[in-house]
């Protein structure tokens, strides 16, 4: 990972940069609040926070076109917010309420929005890669010009069906970008301890899928790489694989004390590579915004998050009859 | 009415639906077949020839040979279905679902519910079931209980050519994932099959033969065996009522319960191992809902709790056969 300030100076308009800052901050604040609600016992079960990885989804979303689709695994809150799904609906799903995107029947890992082209939140490691391949197949079949972005983690990168999908997608030249979010740990096992080839962008080589390593802590680097990959896929050249080098600050899930790494390791990333701080530094250096303007963005974002937390507690529980609906048409 | 084989009936259903709806596609191993070989494309039409000729009519965009990678077949089909395509994915033998079961029971089957009704998955998974082919332990199983126990899946077991066509059309038009289990031993069986498209609804049992003495229920290939035994016993005055539920999920409880209320006796014939299977499930339904009507204990005729053996004499004994079915019927009548 590059250090703060070391980012390539990709060009972007001031308002665009501020938009990325706001979108990353929204995810950060949302996740912090979700962590609090979990600690208060208002969210049950699993809750996988995205803190630290915000630049990946915000950068990719910036490179995407309307109609492109997203599918991901269980660490999905950031992806949904980046797709433009409502914070209220996401937070209320975390608390299992009727106002949640899945009416409280899915939980943290399982939400879906056709309107925002978000195809889920999937809980089985690697399964979304095959499904995303099918979405890309449908794009090609319909010749609609859309590309599917399928996210998975460094843990999923070792799953068999990922490679079955790579083979099929490359064989059929499907419009898909595979994004490995390499946050260094598959649950508690480091990439070094779980992967024979730790350079995950090379994993497409035997399927003729070009790969690229990307600084996943730099939203502009992500955007640039994303644009290249999306163009590759959209122009009929088949899939591309992006390895986002990133880091999650929290444990695998809320119940993970993260004893497999040192506090110093986490602190070093926070201090030197934090995606939000890095962009903030650039915004200030380039005099795009001053401290006051950035504080204003923080206020706006906190208001959205607070409202979502309130909604998530005031929205009613799903009606008992919901137990028996949505099983079949 | 024209006579067609079970195989032709399924082919005709898929062909007519593909003509009607451009969202219907077919994918699987060797379903086009021979592409790039000296034999030329369209020469295989899947291992049992069910899809013969589809490639010639619909081409490579809609009839796709896949690598031998079942997880990617079902995953890709499921993902495409989420966008509104209506893929028909073939798993050559039901035994192979072990490779891709995650995509069936954790993914496709769950989407509608876990996404709160926002997603639908109009996917048909065709696969073949049944022993009797001397194919050994990994190409002969009848795994309908595995699918039937999964909420979100519909499970279809056509027992004759007419039903095969109507149930396939129903499956393709259904908005939920449907597992369509084709009995290998029925592919060459003939029946009257109308030329025009028609639907056979799910969850409506077929009463093949009415009778007052004993209810005999079975699925797939076992329906023919049960009917054969019933015809024999009729000669000696034993009147069996033979029921084919057609689909195990949804399951037509009403027709079964009504029949048992009348006959007071039940024999369940099921080609699968005895534990946690369909025969046990059907028996429990009747025990709960029609216990007072029973004049004798329910008898199950199933496979033993063993893998499918290879040697012909062992395999013939493994499957519920006419001798065992008749013995069970005589036993409940004697009780």
XYZ file of C-alpha atoms in Angstrom:
664
model
C 0.000 0.000 0.000
C 1.200 3.461 -0.807
C 1.657 5.907 2.008
C -0.477 8.961 2.559
C 0.116 11.564 -0.087
C 1.905 9.111 -2.320
C -1.063 8.660 -4.582
C -0.690 9.303 -8.254
C -2.253 12.609 -9.013
C -5.054 11.389 -11.194
C -7.111 14.277 -12.403
C -10.590 14.877 -11.109
C -12.878 17.847 -10.773
C -13.137 19.350 -7.292
C -16.826 18.528 -6.910
C -16.152 14.961 -8.004
C -13.435 14.563 -5.402
C -15.702 15.953 -2.724
C -18.340 13.460 -3.824
C -15.944 10.548 -3.317
C -14.988 11.934 0.071
C -18.613 12.157 1.079
C -19.443 8.664 -0.189
C -16.510 7.082 1.644
C -17.315 8.990 4.801
C -20.953 7.885 4.623
C -19.854 4.258 4.570
C -17.377 4.848 7.421
C -19.905 6.577 9.656
C -22.630 4.077 8.776
C -20.395 1.176 9.727
C -19.285 2.856 12.957
C -22.915 3.265 13.909
C -23.745 -0.310 12.914
C -20.925 -1.420 15.206
C -22.428 0.633 18.035
C -25.907 -0.771 17.480
C -24.427 -4.245 17.474
C -22.687 -3.519 20.764
C -25.998 -2.347 22.188
C -27.609 -5.636 21.207
C -29.845 -4.051 18.580
C -28.247 -6.045 15.773
C -28.012 -9.787 16.158
C -26.073 -12.515 14.453
C -23.314 -11.556 12.085
C -22.249 -8.060 11.147
C -19.225 -7.688 8.868
C -17.974 -4.122 8.784
C -16.331 -2.519 5.771
C -14.275 0.111 7.620
C -10.922 0.626 5.879
C -12.027 -0.652 2.476
C -14.247 2.273 1.449
C -12.084 3.439 -1.474
C -12.682 0.163 -3.309
C -16.426 0.408 -3.811
C -16.521 4.173 -4.155
C -13.747 4.132 -6.766
C -15.312 1.267 -8.715
C -18.769 2.828 -8.610
C -17.272 6.049 -9.980
C -15.963 4.132 -12.977
C -19.215 2.289 -13.683
C -21.970 3.311 -16.066
C -25.709 3.305 -15.451
C -26.976 -0.238 -16.000
C -23.809 -1.945 -14.787
C -24.490 -4.441 -12.026
C -22.887 -5.233 -8.682
C -22.835 -8.504 -6.774
C -20.824 -9.242 -3.659
C -20.396 -11.411 -0.602
C -21.443 -10.825 2.970
C -19.362 -7.704 3.736
C -21.886 -5.773 1.714
C -23.056 -2.615 3.505
C -20.526 -0.402 1.716
C -21.414 -1.819 -1.677
C -25.088 -1.102 -1.160
C -24.528 2.463 -0.021
C -22.167 3.030 -2.943
C -24.870 1.733 -5.308
C -27.180 4.401 -3.960
C -29.359 2.213 -1.775
C -30.931 4.038 1.144
C -29.117 4.031 4.492
C -32.494 3.671 6.221
C -33.357 0.456 4.427
C -29.931 -1.051 5.001
C -29.732 -0.182 8.698
C -33.311 -1.385 9.321
C -32.398 -4.691 7.714
C -29.495 -5.002 10.145
C -31.927 -4.625 13.022
C -34.370 -7.082 11.420
C -37.224 -4.634 10.915
C -40.058 -4.424 8.409
C -38.520 -1.286 6.883
C -35.365 -3.153 5.908
C -34.600 -3.891 2.295
C -35.539 -7.539 2.797
C -38.367 -6.795 5.260
C -36.119 -8.126 8.018
C -35.954 -11.571 6.451
C -32.429 -11.337 5.097
C -30.235 -9.601 7.632
C -26.834 -7.990 7.256
C -25.655 -10.347 4.522
C -28.755 -10.521 2.344
C -30.202 -7.498 0.584
C -31.110 -6.937 -3.050
C -32.226 -4.063 -5.257
C -33.077 -4.424 -8.925
C -33.623 -0.652 -9.083
C -30.023 0.000 -8.048
C -28.654 -3.024 -9.935
C -27.422 -4.577 -6.715
C -27.779 -8.365 -6.956
C -27.043 -9.277 -3.389
C -25.340 -9.785 -0.551
C -24.382 -13.524 -0.489
C -23.232 -15.519 2.501
C -21.482 -18.505 0.984
C -17.859 -17.657 0.223
C -17.297 -17.508 -3.539
C -20.854 -18.315 -4.635
C -21.461 -14.770 -5.854
C -18.685 -15.163 -8.408
C -20.624 -17.815 -10.330
C -23.826 -15.817 -10.023
C -22.111 -12.671 -11.266
C -20.858 -14.672 -14.227
C -24.489 -15.484 -14.988
C -25.462 -11.816 -14.787
C -22.681 -11.073 -17.262
C -23.917 -13.895 -19.459
C -27.354 -12.283 -19.512
C -25.750 -8.948 -20.474
C -24.038 -10.531 -23.422
C -27.166 -12.479 -24.380
C -29.223 -9.283 -24.379
C -26.375 -7.271 -25.901
C -27.252 -4.451 -23.498
C -23.750 -3.044 -23.114
C -23.710 -3.529 -19.345
C -20.856 -4.988 -17.315
C -21.218 -6.903 -14.068
C -18.762 -6.173 -11.254
C -18.381 -9.216 -9.012
C -16.601 -8.588 -5.719
C -15.051 -11.258 -3.544
C -12.389 -11.466 -0.890
C -8.942 -12.992 -0.620
C -10.569 -15.917 1.165
C -12.978 -16.588 -1.696
C -10.046 -16.389 -4.093
C -9.210 -19.950 -3.045
C -12.685 -21.374 -3.703
C -13.133 -23.814 -6.564
C -16.197 -22.321 -8.183
C -14.356 -19.032 -8.646
C -12.095 -20.788 -11.138
C -14.923 -22.651 -12.824
C -16.425 -19.210 -13.383
C -13.167 -17.683 -14.619
C -12.912 -20.425 -17.201
C -16.476 -20.007 -18.421
C -16.362 -16.212 -18.472
C -13.110 -16.117 -20.405
C -14.238 -18.860 -22.795
C -17.415 -16.958 -23.583
C -15.822 -13.467 -23.371
C -18.394 -12.319 -20.851
C -18.593 -8.660 -19.784
C -17.507 -8.985 -16.172
C -14.900 -7.432 -13.911
C -13.805 -9.625 -11.029
C -12.661 -7.541 -8.083
C -10.711 -9.284 -5.325
C -10.776 -7.167 -2.227
C -7.567 -8.418 -0.681
C -7.888 -7.156 2.874
C -5.073 -9.514 3.903
C -7.131 -11.822 6.118
C -9.599 -14.584 5.296
C -11.419 -14.521 8.614
C -8.346 -14.893 10.822
C -5.973 -16.551 8.378
C -3.584 -14.306 6.515
C -3.119 -14.493 2.759
C 0.415 -15.737 3.305
C -0.865 -18.638 5.372
C -3.742 -19.590 3.059
C -2.615 -18.902 -0.493
C 0.099 -20.598 -2.522
C 0.101 -17.631 -4.921
C -0.326 -14.489 -2.834
C -0.369 -12.145 -5.822
C -4.046 -12.672 -6.407
C -4.169 -10.618 -9.609
C -2.199 -13.455 -11.205
C -4.945 -15.933 -10.473
C -6.613 -15.392 -13.838
C -3.469 -16.113 -15.841
C -4.249 -19.706 -16.756
C -7.675 -18.611 -17.979
C -6.244 -15.808 -20.116
C -7.811 -13.231 -17.832
C -5.536 -10.202 -17.458
C -5.017 -9.013 -13.915
C -3.899 -5.842 -12.288
C -2.807 -4.981 -8.769
C -4.386 -1.784 -7.508
C -3.820 0.383 -4.459
C -7.226 -0.183 -2.947
C -6.663 2.552 -0.378
C -6.581 5.225 -3.094
C -9.999 5.996 -4.494
C -8.582 7.582 -7.637
C -6.259 4.683 -8.365
C -9.247 2.379 -7.996
C -11.317 4.515 -10.314
C -8.620 4.572 -12.981
C -8.053 0.811 -12.831
C -11.791 0.223 -12.730
C -12.311 2.317 -15.837
C -9.652 0.347 -17.709
C -11.114 -2.978 -16.652
C -14.701 -1.987 -17.400
C -13.687 -0.787 -20.856
C -11.905 -4.069 -21.471
C -15.005 -6.044 -20.492
C -17.453 -3.757 -22.259
C -15.626 -3.923 -25.569
C -15.967 -7.666 -25.892
C -12.498 -8.591 -24.686
C -13.827 -10.707 -21.844
C -13.295 -10.563 -18.106
C -10.612 -8.714 -16.205
C -9.358 -9.303 -12.682
C -8.489 -6.461 -10.325
C -6.756 -7.144 -7.041
C -7.458 -4.332 -4.629
C -4.822 -4.215 -1.927
C -6.818 -3.025 1.026
C -7.273 -3.575 4.756
C -10.138 -3.997 7.167
C -9.682 -2.267 10.486
C -12.257 -4.307 12.352
C -12.425 -8.051 12.894
C -13.889 -10.412 10.324
C -17.228 -9.972 12.030
C -18.287 -8.213 15.212
C -17.596 -11.352 17.204
C -13.956 -11.496 16.063
C -11.432 -9.958 18.504
C -8.786 -10.092 15.729
C -6.059 -11.631 17.881
C -4.278 -12.893 14.775
C -2.649 -9.521 14.144
C -1.044 -6.837 16.260
C -2.562 -3.540 17.228
C 0.553 -1.899 15.768
C -0.186 -3.391 12.362
C -3.706 -1.979 12.328
C -2.587 1.390 13.660
C 0.104 1.692 11.021
C -2.450 1.291 8.231
C -4.826 3.732 9.876
C -2.086 6.337 10.269
C -0.396 6.012 6.907
C -2.858 4.595 4.402
C -6.373 5.451 5.465
C -8.366 6.070 2.258
C -10.454 8.871 3.700
C -7.536 10.672 5.345
C -5.524 10.385 2.149
C -8.223 12.024 0.086
C -8.761 14.615 2.786
C -5.081 15.515 2.648
C -5.243 15.952 -1.091
C -8.407 18.043 -0.914
C -6.701 20.376 1.563
C -3.375 20.459 -0.295
C -5.105 21.281 -3.547
C -7.278 23.791 -1.720
C -10.416 22.097 -2.986
C -11.877 22.324 0.466
C -10.901 23.643 3.861
C -11.417 22.047 7.240
C -14.766 23.783 7.645
C -16.126 22.522 4.357
C -15.099 18.966 5.186
C -16.687 19.285 8.623
C -19.880 20.292 6.880
C -19.791 17.099 4.828
C -19.242 15.131 8.007
C -22.289 16.779 9.561
C -24.438 15.935 6.552
C -23.280 12.327 6.600
C -23.766 11.959 10.344
C -27.313 13.249 9.979
C -28.095 10.569 7.384
C -26.583 7.887 9.578
C -28.359 9.080 12.710
C -31.653 9.137 10.882
C -31.029 5.602 9.656
C -30.235 4.420 13.170
C -33.460 5.964 14.433
C -35.433 4.460 11.581
C -33.834 1.086 12.264
C -35.107 1.193 15.828
C -38.530 2.708 15.203
C -39.460 0.626 12.176
C -41.738 -2.203 13.362
C -40.716 -5.821 13.502
C -41.953 -7.794 10.512
C -45.494 -9.046 10.932
C -45.649 -12.648 12.114
C -47.310 -13.570 8.821
C -44.072 -12.712 7.005
C -42.615 -16.009 8.217
C -44.683 -17.754 5.570
C -44.467 -15.335 2.626
C -41.952 -15.075 -0.236
C -41.131 -18.789 -0.246
C -42.719 -19.332 -3.620
C -44.369 -16.997 -6.088
C -53.669 -38.326 -30.381
C -50.077 -38.803 -31.575
C -47.846 -41.213 -29.667
C -44.529 -39.832 -28.488
C -41.800 -40.986 -26.174
C -41.094 -39.378 -22.806
C -37.843 -38.138 -24.350
C -39.640 -36.575 -27.338
C -42.250 -35.035 -25.064
C -39.613 -33.157 -23.054
C -37.832 -32.098 -26.225
C -41.068 -30.777 -27.703
C -41.916 -28.827 -24.558
C -38.525 -27.106 -24.514
C -38.605 -26.466 -28.257
C -42.051 -24.887 -28.134
C -41.153 -22.706 -25.144
C -37.933 -21.574 -26.820
C -39.951 -20.541 -29.862
C -42.417 -18.692 -27.664
C -40.000 -16.909 -25.331
C -36.523 -15.646 -26.314
C -35.567 -15.607 -22.626
C -35.455 -19.408 -22.580
C -31.972 -20.836 -23.084
C -30.433 -24.250 -22.574
C -27.006 -24.976 -21.113
C -25.143 -28.017 -19.894
C -22.581 -30.643 -20.787
C -22.798 -31.831 -24.408
C -26.289 -30.385 -24.787
C -25.379 -29.189 -28.261
C -22.500 -31.559 -28.544
C -19.967 -32.198 -31.220
C -19.268 -28.537 -31.814
C -15.889 -28.287 -33.417
C -15.629 -32.019 -33.886
C -15.817 -33.817 -37.203
C -19.353 -34.814 -36.310
C -20.384 -31.168 -36.427
C -22.610 -29.268 -34.050
C -25.983 -30.451 -32.861
C -25.166 -34.106 -33.117
C -25.499 -35.090 -29.475
C -28.314 -33.188 -27.777
C -27.241 -34.250 -24.281
C -26.210 -37.688 -23.120
C -29.701 -39.190 -23.403
C -30.546 -37.286 -26.584
C -33.351 -35.297 -24.962
C -32.226 -32.041 -26.570
C -31.541 -33.432 -30.023
C -32.051 -30.886 -32.766
C -32.355 -27.829 -30.517
C -28.938 -26.572 -31.521
C -29.878 -26.764 -35.184
C -32.990 -24.704 -34.631
C -31.813 -22.179 -32.031
C -28.057 -21.976 -32.537
C -25.093 -21.512 -30.277
C -26.433 -18.418 -28.515
C -29.310 -20.341 -26.958
C -28.014 -23.903 -26.751
C -24.715 -23.814 -24.912
C -22.202 -26.523 -24.280
C -20.450 -25.842 -21.000
C -17.249 -27.094 -19.456
C -17.753 -30.006 -17.050
C -18.104 -27.660 -14.098
C -21.464 -28.091 -12.406
C -21.094 -25.238 -9.908
C -20.465 -22.758 -12.692
C -23.337 -24.233 -14.729
C -25.883 -23.770 -11.976
C -24.317 -20.555 -10.652
C -24.292 -18.981 -14.092
C -27.830 -20.158 -14.772
C -28.988 -18.839 -11.394
C -27.359 -15.463 -11.934
C -28.843 -15.166 -15.411
C -32.247 -16.130 -13.991
C -32.021 -13.313 -11.432
C -31.908 -10.882 -14.363
C -35.014 -12.410 -15.961
C -33.652 -15.013 -18.345
C -35.261 -18.457 -18.068
C -32.333 -20.853 -18.261
C -32.804 -24.601 -18.450
C -29.622 -26.061 -16.988
C -28.853 -29.731 -17.365
C -26.990 -31.756 -14.782
C -26.263 -34.979 -16.607
C -26.931 -37.280 -13.643
C -28.632 -36.267 -10.405
C -25.668 -37.792 -8.592
C -23.554 -34.836 -9.778
C -25.522 -32.299 -7.756
C -23.096 -33.011 -4.964
C -20.699 -30.784 -6.893
C -23.084 -27.833 -7.179
C -25.650 -28.287 -4.429
C -24.630 -25.002 -2.830
C -25.823 -23.089 -5.874
C -29.129 -24.967 -5.723
C -30.115 -24.996 -2.067
C -28.174 -22.036 -0.653
C -28.473 -19.703 -3.608
C -31.339 -20.178 -6.079
C -33.746 -21.632 -3.519
C -33.172 -18.836 -1.009
C -33.279 -15.674 -3.099
C -36.993 -14.929 -3.037
C -37.238 -15.322 0.729
C -33.965 -13.893 1.978
C -34.298 -10.858 -0.274
C -37.782 -10.215 1.083
C -39.582 -10.958 -2.184
C -37.407 -8.602 -4.251
C -35.706 -11.356 -6.271
C -37.039 -14.140 -8.421
C -35.154 -17.010 -9.981
C -36.978 -18.610 -12.916
C -34.547 -21.480 -13.319
C -35.176 -25.061 -14.422
C -32.617 -27.681 -13.437
C -33.100 -30.816 -15.503
C -31.425 -33.961 -14.316
C -31.771 -37.708 -14.582
C -32.602 -40.179 -11.853
C -32.931 -43.855 -11.267
C -31.171 -47.173 -11.044
C -31.554 -50.050 -13.488
C -28.908 -48.879 -15.932
C -26.048 -50.921 -14.511
C -24.292 -47.611 -13.971
C -23.001 -48.121 -10.458
C -23.114 -46.115 -7.262
C -22.423 -42.635 -8.671
C -24.707 -42.563 -11.726
C -27.856 -44.266 -10.467
C -29.310 -42.446 -7.501
C -32.810 -41.094 -7.095
C -32.297 -37.998 -4.986
C -35.711 -36.328 -4.867
C -35.779 -36.276 -1.037
C -32.669 -34.084 -1.080
C -34.473 -31.429 -3.123
C -37.924 -31.882 -1.619
C -36.719 -30.908 1.840
C -35.462 -27.510 0.635
C -37.958 -24.658 0.980
C -37.924 -22.543 -2.163
C -37.418 -25.407 -4.601
C -40.187 -27.033 -6.604
C -39.577 -30.677 -7.411
C -41.142 -32.399 -10.409
C -41.091 -36.130 -11.172
C -42.938 -36.839 -14.408
C -44.059 -40.470 -14.637
C -45.310 -40.556 -18.239
C -44.840 -38.783 -21.549
C -48.000 -36.670 -21.333
C -47.061 -35.319 -17.905
C -43.456 -34.827 -18.959
C -44.437 -32.305 -21.618
C -47.051 -30.460 -19.585
C -44.924 -30.333 -16.459
C -41.882 -29.091 -18.394
C -43.868 -26.236 -19.907
C -45.184 -25.402 -16.455
C -41.632 -25.524 -15.049
C -40.253 -23.164 -17.691
C -43.036 -20.631 -17.103
C -42.678 -20.856 -13.316
C -40.923 -17.967 -11.567
C -39.241 -20.192 -8.967
C -36.357 -22.643 -9.287
C -37.700 -26.002 -10.399
C -35.818 -29.290 -10.194
C -37.100 -31.493 -12.995
C -36.222 -35.145 -12.389
C -36.337 -37.336 -15.478
C -36.495 -41.101 -14.963
C -33.895 -42.683 -17.212
C -35.911 -45.875 -17.538
C -38.883 -43.925 -18.909
C -37.151 -42.144 -21.787
C -38.286 -44.716 -24.333
C -41.784 -45.183 -22.922
C -44.557 -43.980 -25.240
C -47.723 -42.132 -24.471
C -50.317 -39.934 -26.091
C -48.936 -36.411 -26.262
C -50.804 -33.551 -27.936
C -48.845 -31.534 -30.476
C -49.886 -28.179 -29.076
C -48.372 -26.727 -25.876
C -50.274 -27.415 -22.633
C -49.573 -27.130 -18.930
C -49.897 -29.684 -16.174
C -50.148 -27.782 -12.881
C -47.833 -28.518 -9.949
C -49.293 -29.986 -6.773
C -52.119 -31.912 -8.447
C -51.833 -35.662 -8.143
C -52.812 -38.068 -10.887
C -55.058 -40.947 -9.828
C -54.168 -43.636 -12.352
C -56.534 -46.270 -11.098
C -59.361 -46.073 -8.610
C -59.842 -48.785 -6.045
C -61.390 -49.395 -2.619
C -58.985 -51.828 -0.978
C -55.594 -50.138 -0.704
C -53.899 -46.885 -1.714
C -50.573 -47.298 -3.491
C -48.530 -44.143 -4.048
C -45.259 -43.803 -5.936
C -43.259 -41.340 -8.026
C -41.328 -41.379 -11.299
C -40.569 -44.829 -12.635
C -42.185 -46.422 -9.571
C -45.606 -45.274 -10.773
C -45.421 -47.678 -13.701
C -44.313 -50.495 -11.420
C -47.124 -49.827 -8.952
C -49.657 -49.705 -11.791
C -48.338 -52.943 -13.215
C -48.761 -54.739 -9.880
C -52.208 -53.185 -9.406
C -53.314 -54.492 -12.810
C -52.138 -57.989 -11.900
C -53.879 -57.952 -8.514
C -57.104 -56.698 -10.088
C -57.371 -60.080 -11.794
C -57.753 -61.685 -8.383
C -60.227 -59.058 -7.208
C -57.880 -56.782 -5.247
C -58.704 -53.170 -6.060
C -55.725 -50.849 -5.651
C -56.002 -47.083 -5.938
C -52.784 -45.893 -7.589
C -51.664 -42.295 -7.027
C -48.848 -40.356 -8.664
C -48.305 -37.011 -6.933
C -46.447 -35.720 -10.050
C -44.586 -33.174 -7.901
C -43.106 -33.826 -4.462
C -42.924 -30.091 -3.775
C -45.601 -28.823 -3.749
C -47.219 -32.084 -2.621
C -50.914 -32.835 -3.099
C -51.873 -34.006 0.391
C -55.599 -33.741 -0.206
C -55.824 -36.408 -2.900
C -53.747 -38.802 -0.805
C -55.682 -38.241 2.421
C -59.016 -38.582 0.626
C -57.884 -41.876 -0.846
C -56.678 -43.279 2.469
C -59.969 -42.217 4.089
C -61.644 -44.461 1.517
C -59.286 -47.455 1.451
C -57.926 -47.446 4.995
C -54.645 -48.891 3.787
C -51.451 -47.360 2.380
C -48.396 -48.703 0.592
C -45.718 -46.172 -0.351
C -43.367 -47.210 -3.146
C -40.258 -45.081 -3.384
C -36.978 -45.581 -5.187
C -34.591 -44.110 -2.642
C -33.102 -45.196 0.671
C -35.549 -45.567 3.551
C -34.249 -43.032 6.063
C -35.497 -39.425 5.991
C -36.945 -40.042 2.558
C -40.166 -39.378 0.682
C -41.752 -42.638 1.854
C -41.139 -41.671 5.476
C -42.489 -38.191 4.792
C -45.668 -39.429 3.121
C -46.193 -41.973 5.896
C -45.918 -39.275 8.527
C -48.429 -37.064 6.710
C -50.970 -39.889 6.653
C -50.226 -40.893 10.249
C -50.886 -37.325 11.364
C -53.902 -36.566 9.225
C -55.678 -39.868 8.587
C -54.608 -42.134 11.445
C -58.142 -43.065 12.402
C -58.906 -44.200 8.871
C -56.052 -46.718 8.865
C -57.038 -50.379 9.155
C -53.446 -51.594 8.952
C -49.930 -50.245 9.530
C -48.503 -48.259 6.600
C -45.989 -50.219 4.547
C -43.041 -48.648 2.778
C -41.347 -50.312 -0.170
C -38.022 -48.540 -0.661
C -34.433 -49.253 -1.533
C -32.278 -50.618 1.281
C -29.960 -48.252 3.145
C -27.083 -48.979 0.755
C -25.387 -47.356 -2.228
C -26.656 -48.584 -5.598
C -24.847 -51.832 -6.446
C -23.474 -52.663 -9.893
C -24.106 -56.366 -10.370
C -27.448 -56.790 -12.208
C -28.902 -59.270 -9.726
C -28.060 -56.978 -6.805
C -29.347 -53.846 -8.553
C -32.647 -55.524 -9.434
C -33.110 -56.416 -5.803
C -32.072 -52.922 -4.695
C -34.915 -51.279 -6.592
C -38.481 -51.696 -5.391
C -39.626 -54.469 -7.737
C -43.057 -55.975 -8.478
C -42.479 -58.888 -6.116
C -41.749 -56.632 -3.145
C -44.585 -54.260 -4.020
C -47.097 -57.104 -4.266
C -45.913 -58.591 -0.983
C -46.426 -55.255 0.774
C -49.919 -54.864 -0.637
C -50.895 -58.390 0.436
C -49.460 -57.751 3.885
C -51.540 -54.624 4.557
C -54.613 -56.390 3.223
C -54.043 -59.316 5.587
C -53.586 -57.100 8.643
